[in-house]
Amino acid sequence: MESLSQQAYEHLRNLITTRQLNYQNIYSETRLAKELGISRTPFRDAIHRLAQEGYIDIIPSRGFCLHQLTRKDVIETFQTRSALEAYCTVEIARQYSSPKARCLFQQLHQLMEQMTTIKESTKSIPEFFHYDLEFHTAIIHYPDNQQFISLFDRFLYRMQRLASLSLSHPGRMEDTCREHLDILHAMENGDIRNIYEITLRHMEVPRQINLEDIAF
């Protein structure tokens, strides 16, 4: 059975991700806790967790508001992703002939088929991002390092919001597919010499797009 703080966390996160809360409003912890039927202590635990994950900003003595992305958020998100994913892709390339790596490559090819279908049909950003995220998540999970996974998960909300911005740019969905294939092919071929730079290049393009978007 889920704890009360976990219930509160999931309820609030759902309100945020389904856009039921407004960026211009300040929300009362007391009122929302009462609506959910949970005492303030577990509700406050949920609030602090959401703040740590970048969903909200706590306003002392007033409540909280949704977090507005900043240039610092963009830079930190891509720095963290670059460090994690570049390490993982290098490790995968080193083990490219192992059964575990071959299983991963099969999974990534299947995800690429889904992304390509969406790119050539509906061009739905939420659907495309779903498979895009699965592609990167599979890479992060490969080393079986729980610290990597936990750190990556902390940035999921930021990644979703930033991807919705970058993927809305003309041609970005197509470029993303090409960059994913470059990463996949380099890993499959055990291209240790180039995989690091190929992975970083995939991070740099959307990072620059996001920084330009945030500037306006």
CSV table of C-alpha atoms in Angstrom, one decimal:
chain,number,residue,atom,x,y,z
A,1,MET,CA,0.0,0.0,0.0
A,2,GLU,CA,1.3,3.4,-1.0
A,3,SER,CA,2.2,5.9,1.8
A,4,LEU,CA,0.2,9.1,2.1
A,5,SER,CA,3.2,11.2,1.0
A,6,GLN,CA,3.5,9.0,-2.2
A,7,GLN,CA,-0.2,9.4,-2.9
A,8,ALA,CA,0.1,13.1,-2.5
A,9,TYR,CA,3.2,13.2,-4.7
A,10,GLU,CA,1.5,11.2,-7.5
A,11,HIS,CA,-1.7,13.3,-7.3
A,12,LEU,CA,0.2,16.6,-7.5
A,13,ARG,CA,2.5,15.4,-10.2
A,14,ASN,CA,-0.5,14.3,-12.3
A,15,LEU,CA,-2.1,17.7,-11.9
A,16,ILE,CA,1.1,19.3,-13.1
A,17,THR,CA,1.9,17.0,-16.0
A,18,THR,CA,-1.7,17.1,-17.3
A,19,ARG,CA,-1.6,20.9,-17.1
A,20,GLN,CA,-4.4,21.3,-14.6
A,21,LEU,CA,-2.3,23.8,-12.7
A,22,ASN,CA,-1.5,27.3,-14.0
A,23,TYR,CA,1.9,28.9,-14.1
A,24,GLN,CA,0.5,32.2,-13.0
A,25,ASN,CA,-1.0,31.0,-9.8
A,26,ILE,CA,0.3,30.4,-6.2
A,27,TYR,CA,-1.2,27.3,-4.7
A,28,SER,CA,-2.1,26.7,-1.1
A,29,GLU,CA,-0.7,23.6,0.6
A,30,THR,CA,-3.5,23.6,3.1
A,31,ARG,CA,-6.3,23.8,0.5
A,32,LEU,CA,-4.8,21.1,-1.8
A,33,ALA,CA,-4.1,18.8,1.2
A,34,LYS,CA,-7.7,19.2,2.3
A,35,GLU,CA,-9.0,18.5,-1.2
A,36,LEU,CA,-7.0,15.3,-1.2
A,37,GLY,CA,-8.0,14.4,2.3
A,38,ILE,CA,-4.3,14.1,3.5
A,39,SER,CA,-2.8,15.8,6.5
A,40,ARG,CA,-0.2,18.6,5.9
A,41,THR,CA,2.9,16.6,7.0
A,42,PRO,CA,2.8,13.9,4.2
A,43,PHE,CA,1.6,16.6,1.8
A,44,ARG,CA,4.5,18.8,2.7
A,45,ASP,CA,6.9,15.8,2.1
A,46,ALA,CA,5.4,15.5,-1.4
A,47,ILE,CA,5.8,19.2,-2.0
A,48,HIS,CA,9.5,19.1,-1.1
A,49,ARG,CA,10.1,16.1,-3.4
A,50,LEU,CA,8.4,17.9,-6.3
A,51,ALA,CA,10.5,21.0,-5.7
A,52,GLN,CA,13.7,18.9,-5.7
A,53,GLU,CA,12.7,17.3,-9.0
A,54,GLY,CA,12.1,20.7,-10.6
A,55,TYR,CA,8.3,20.6,-10.9
A,56,ILE,CA,7.5,23.5,-8.5
A,57,ASP,CA,9.0,26.4,-6.5
A,58,ILE,CA,8.1,26.7,-2.8
A,59,ILE,CA,7.1,30.2,-1.7
A,60,PRO,CA,7.6,30.4,2.1
A,61,SER,CA,4.4,31.2,4.1
A,62,ARG,CA,2.4,31.3,0.9
A,63,GLY,CA,2.5,27.9,-0.9
A,64,PHE,CA,4.0,26.9,-4.2
A,65,CYS,CA,4.0,27.8,-7.9
A,66,LEU,CA,5.0,25.8,-11.0
A,67,HIS,CA,8.6,26.1,-11.8
A,68,GLN,CA,9.5,28.3,-14.9
A,69,LEU,CA,12.4,26.9,-16.8
A,70,THR,CA,15.6,29.0,-16.8
A,71,ARG,CA,18.8,29.0,-18.7
A,72,LYS,CA,20.5,27.4,-15.7
A,73,ASP,CA,17.9,24.5,-15.8
A,74,VAL,CA,18.7,23.9,-19.5
A,75,ILE,CA,22.4,23.9,-19.0
A,76,GLU,CA,22.3,21.7,-15.9
A,77,THR,CA,19.9,19.2,-17.5
A,78,PHE,CA,22.1,18.8,-20.6
A,79,GLN,CA,25.3,18.7,-18.6
A,80,THR,CA,24.0,15.9,-16.5
A,81,ARG,CA,22.5,14.0,-19.4
A,82,SER,CA,25.7,14.3,-21.4
A,83,ALA,CA,27.9,13.0,-18.6
A,84,LEU,CA,25.6,10.0,-18.0
A,85,GLU,CA,24.7,9.1,-21.5
A,86,ALA,CA,28.2,9.6,-23.0
A,87,TYR,CA,29.6,7.2,-20.4
A,88,CYS,CA,26.9,4.6,-21.0
A,89,THR,CA,27.2,4.7,-24.8
A,90,VAL,CA,31.0,4.3,-24.5
A,91,GLU,CA,30.5,1.2,-22.2
A,92,ILE,CA,27.9,-0.2,-24.6
A,93,ALA,CA,30.3,0.3,-27.6
A,94,ARG,CA,33.0,-1.6,-25.7
A,95,GLN,CA,30.7,-4.5,-25.1
A,96,TYR,CA,29.1,-4.4,-28.6
A,97,SER,CA,29.5,-8.1,-29.3
A,98,SER,CA,28.0,-9.3,-25.9
A,99,PRO,CA,24.5,-10.9,-25.8
A,100,LYS,CA,23.4,-8.1,-23.5
A,101,ALA,CA,24.4,-5.4,-25.9
A,102,ARG,CA,22.9,-7.2,-28.9
A,103,CYS,CA,19.6,-7.5,-27.0
A,104,LEU,CA,19.8,-3.7,-26.3
A,105,PHE,CA,20.4,-3.0,-30.0
A,106,GLN,CA,17.4,-5.0,-31.0
A,107,GLN,CA,15.3,-3.0,-28.5
A,108,LEU,CA,16.6,0.3,-29.8
A,109,HIS,CA,15.9,-0.6,-33.4
A,110,GLN,CA,12.3,-1.3,-32.5
A,111,LEU,CA,12.0,2.1,-30.8
A,112,MET,CA,13.5,3.7,-33.9
A,113,GLU,CA,10.8,2.1,-36.0
A,114,GLN,CA,8.2,3.6,-33.8
A,115,MET,CA,9.8,7.1,-33.9
A,116,THR,CA,10.1,6.9,-37.7
A,117,THR,CA,6.5,5.9,-38.1
A,118,ILE,CA,5.4,8.9,-36.0
A,119,LYS,CA,7.8,11.2,-37.8
A,120,GLU,CA,6.3,10.2,-41.2
A,121,SER,CA,2.7,10.3,-40.1
A,122,THR,CA,1.1,12.1,-37.2
A,123,LYS,CA,4.3,14.0,-36.1
A,124,SER,CA,2.8,13.9,-32.6
A,125,ILE,CA,5.4,15.4,-30.2
A,126,PRO,CA,4.0,13.6,-27.0
A,127,GLU,CA,4.0,10.2,-28.9
A,128,PHE,CA,7.5,10.8,-30.4
A,129,PHE,CA,8.9,11.9,-27.0
A,130,HIS,CA,7.5,8.7,-25.4
A,131,TYR,CA,9.7,6.5,-27.6
A,132,ASP,CA,12.6,9.0,-27.6
A,133,LEU,CA,12.6,8.8,-23.8
A,134,GLU,CA,12.5,5.0,-24.0
A,135,PHE,CA,15.5,5.0,-26.3
A,136,HIS,CA,17.6,7.1,-23.8
A,137,THR,CA,16.3,5.3,-20.8
A,138,ALA,CA,17.3,1.9,-22.2
A,139,ILE,CA,20.9,3.3,-22.7
A,140,ILE,CA,21.0,4.6,-19.1
A,141,HIS,CA,19.7,1.3,-17.7
A,142,TYR,CA,22.4,-0.7,-19.5
A,143,PRO,CA,25.2,-0.5,-16.8
A,144,ASP,CA,22.7,-1.5,-14.1
A,145,ASN,CA,23.8,1.4,-12.0
A,146,GLN,CA,21.0,2.5,-9.7
A,147,GLN,CA,22.7,5.9,-9.0
A,148,PHE,CA,22.7,6.7,-12.7
A,149,ILE,CA,19.0,5.7,-13.0
A,150,SER,CA,18.0,7.8,-10.0
A,151,LEU,CA,19.8,10.8,-11.2
A,152,PHE,CA,18.4,10.5,-14.7
A,153,ASP,CA,14.8,10.1,-13.3
A,154,ARG,CA,15.2,13.4,-11.4
A,155,PHE,CA,15.4,15.2,-14.7
A,156,LEU,CA,12.5,13.5,-16.5
A,157,TYR,CA,10.1,16.4,-16.1
A,158,ARG,CA,12.6,18.9,-17.4
A,159,MET,CA,13.5,16.7,-20.3
A,160,GLN,CA,9.8,16.4,-21.2
A,161,ARG,CA,9.3,20.1,-21.2
A,162,LEU,CA,12.5,20.9,-23.0
A,163,ALA,CA,11.8,18.2,-25.7
A,164,SER,CA,8.3,19.7,-26.3
A,165,LEU,CA,10.0,22.9,-27.1
A,166,SER,CA,12.8,21.6,-29.3
A,167,LEU,CA,10.7,19.1,-31.2
A,168,SER,CA,8.3,21.8,-32.2
A,169,HIS,CA,11.0,23.3,-34.4
A,170,PRO,CA,10.8,22.4,-38.1
A,171,GLY,CA,13.1,19.5,-38.9
A,172,ARG,CA,14.1,18.7,-35.3
A,173,MET,CA,12.1,15.4,-35.3
A,174,GLU,CA,13.9,14.3,-38.4
A,175,ASP,CA,17.3,15.3,-37.1
A,176,THR,CA,16.6,13.5,-33.8
A,177,CYS,CA,16.0,10.2,-35.7
A,178,ARG,CA,19.2,10.6,-37.7
A,179,GLU,CA,21.2,11.4,-34.5
A,180,HIS,CA,19.7,8.4,-32.8
A,181,LEU,CA,20.7,6.1,-35.7
A,182,ASP,CA,24.2,7.6,-35.6
A,183,ILE,CA,24.5,6.6,-31.9
A,184,LEU,CA,23.0,3.2,-32.5
A,185,HIS,CA,25.2,2.4,-35.4
A,186,ALA,CA,28.3,3.5,-33.6
A,187,MET,CA,27.5,1.4,-30.6
A,188,GLU,CA,26.7,-1.6,-32.8
A,189,ASN,CA,30.0,-1.3,-34.6
A,190,GLY,CA,32.0,-0.9,-31.4
A,191,ASP,CA,33.1,2.5,-32.5
A,192,ILE,CA,34.7,3.5,-29.2
A,193,ARG,CA,36.8,6.2,-31.0
A,194,ASN,CA,33.7,8.3,-32.1
A,195,ILE,CA,30.8,7.3,-29.9
A,196,TYR,CA,31.6,9.8,-27.2
A,197,GLU,CA,31.5,12.8,-29.6
A,198,ILE,CA,28.5,11.4,-31.5
A,199,THR,CA,26.6,11.3,-28.2
A,200,LEU,CA,27.6,14.7,-27.1
A,201,ARG,CA,26.6,16.2,-30.5
A,202,HIS,CA,23.1,14.8,-30.0
A,203,MET,CA,22.9,16.7,-26.7
A,204,GLU,CA,24.4,19.9,-28.0
A,205,VAL,CA,21.8,20.6,-30.8
A,206,PRO,CA,18.7,20.6,-28.6
A,207,ARG,CA,20.6,22.3,-25.8
A,208,GLN,CA,21.2,25.3,-28.1
A,209,ILE,CA,17.6,25.3,-29.4
A,210,ASN,CA,16.3,25.3,-25.8
A,211,LEU,CA,18.7,28.1,-24.8
A,212,GLU,CA,17.5,30.2,-27.7
A,213,ASP,CA,13.8,29.5,-26.8
A,214,ILE,CA,14.3,30.4,-23.2
A,215,ALA,CA,15.8,33.7,-24.2
A,216,PHE,CA,12.5,34.9,-25.6
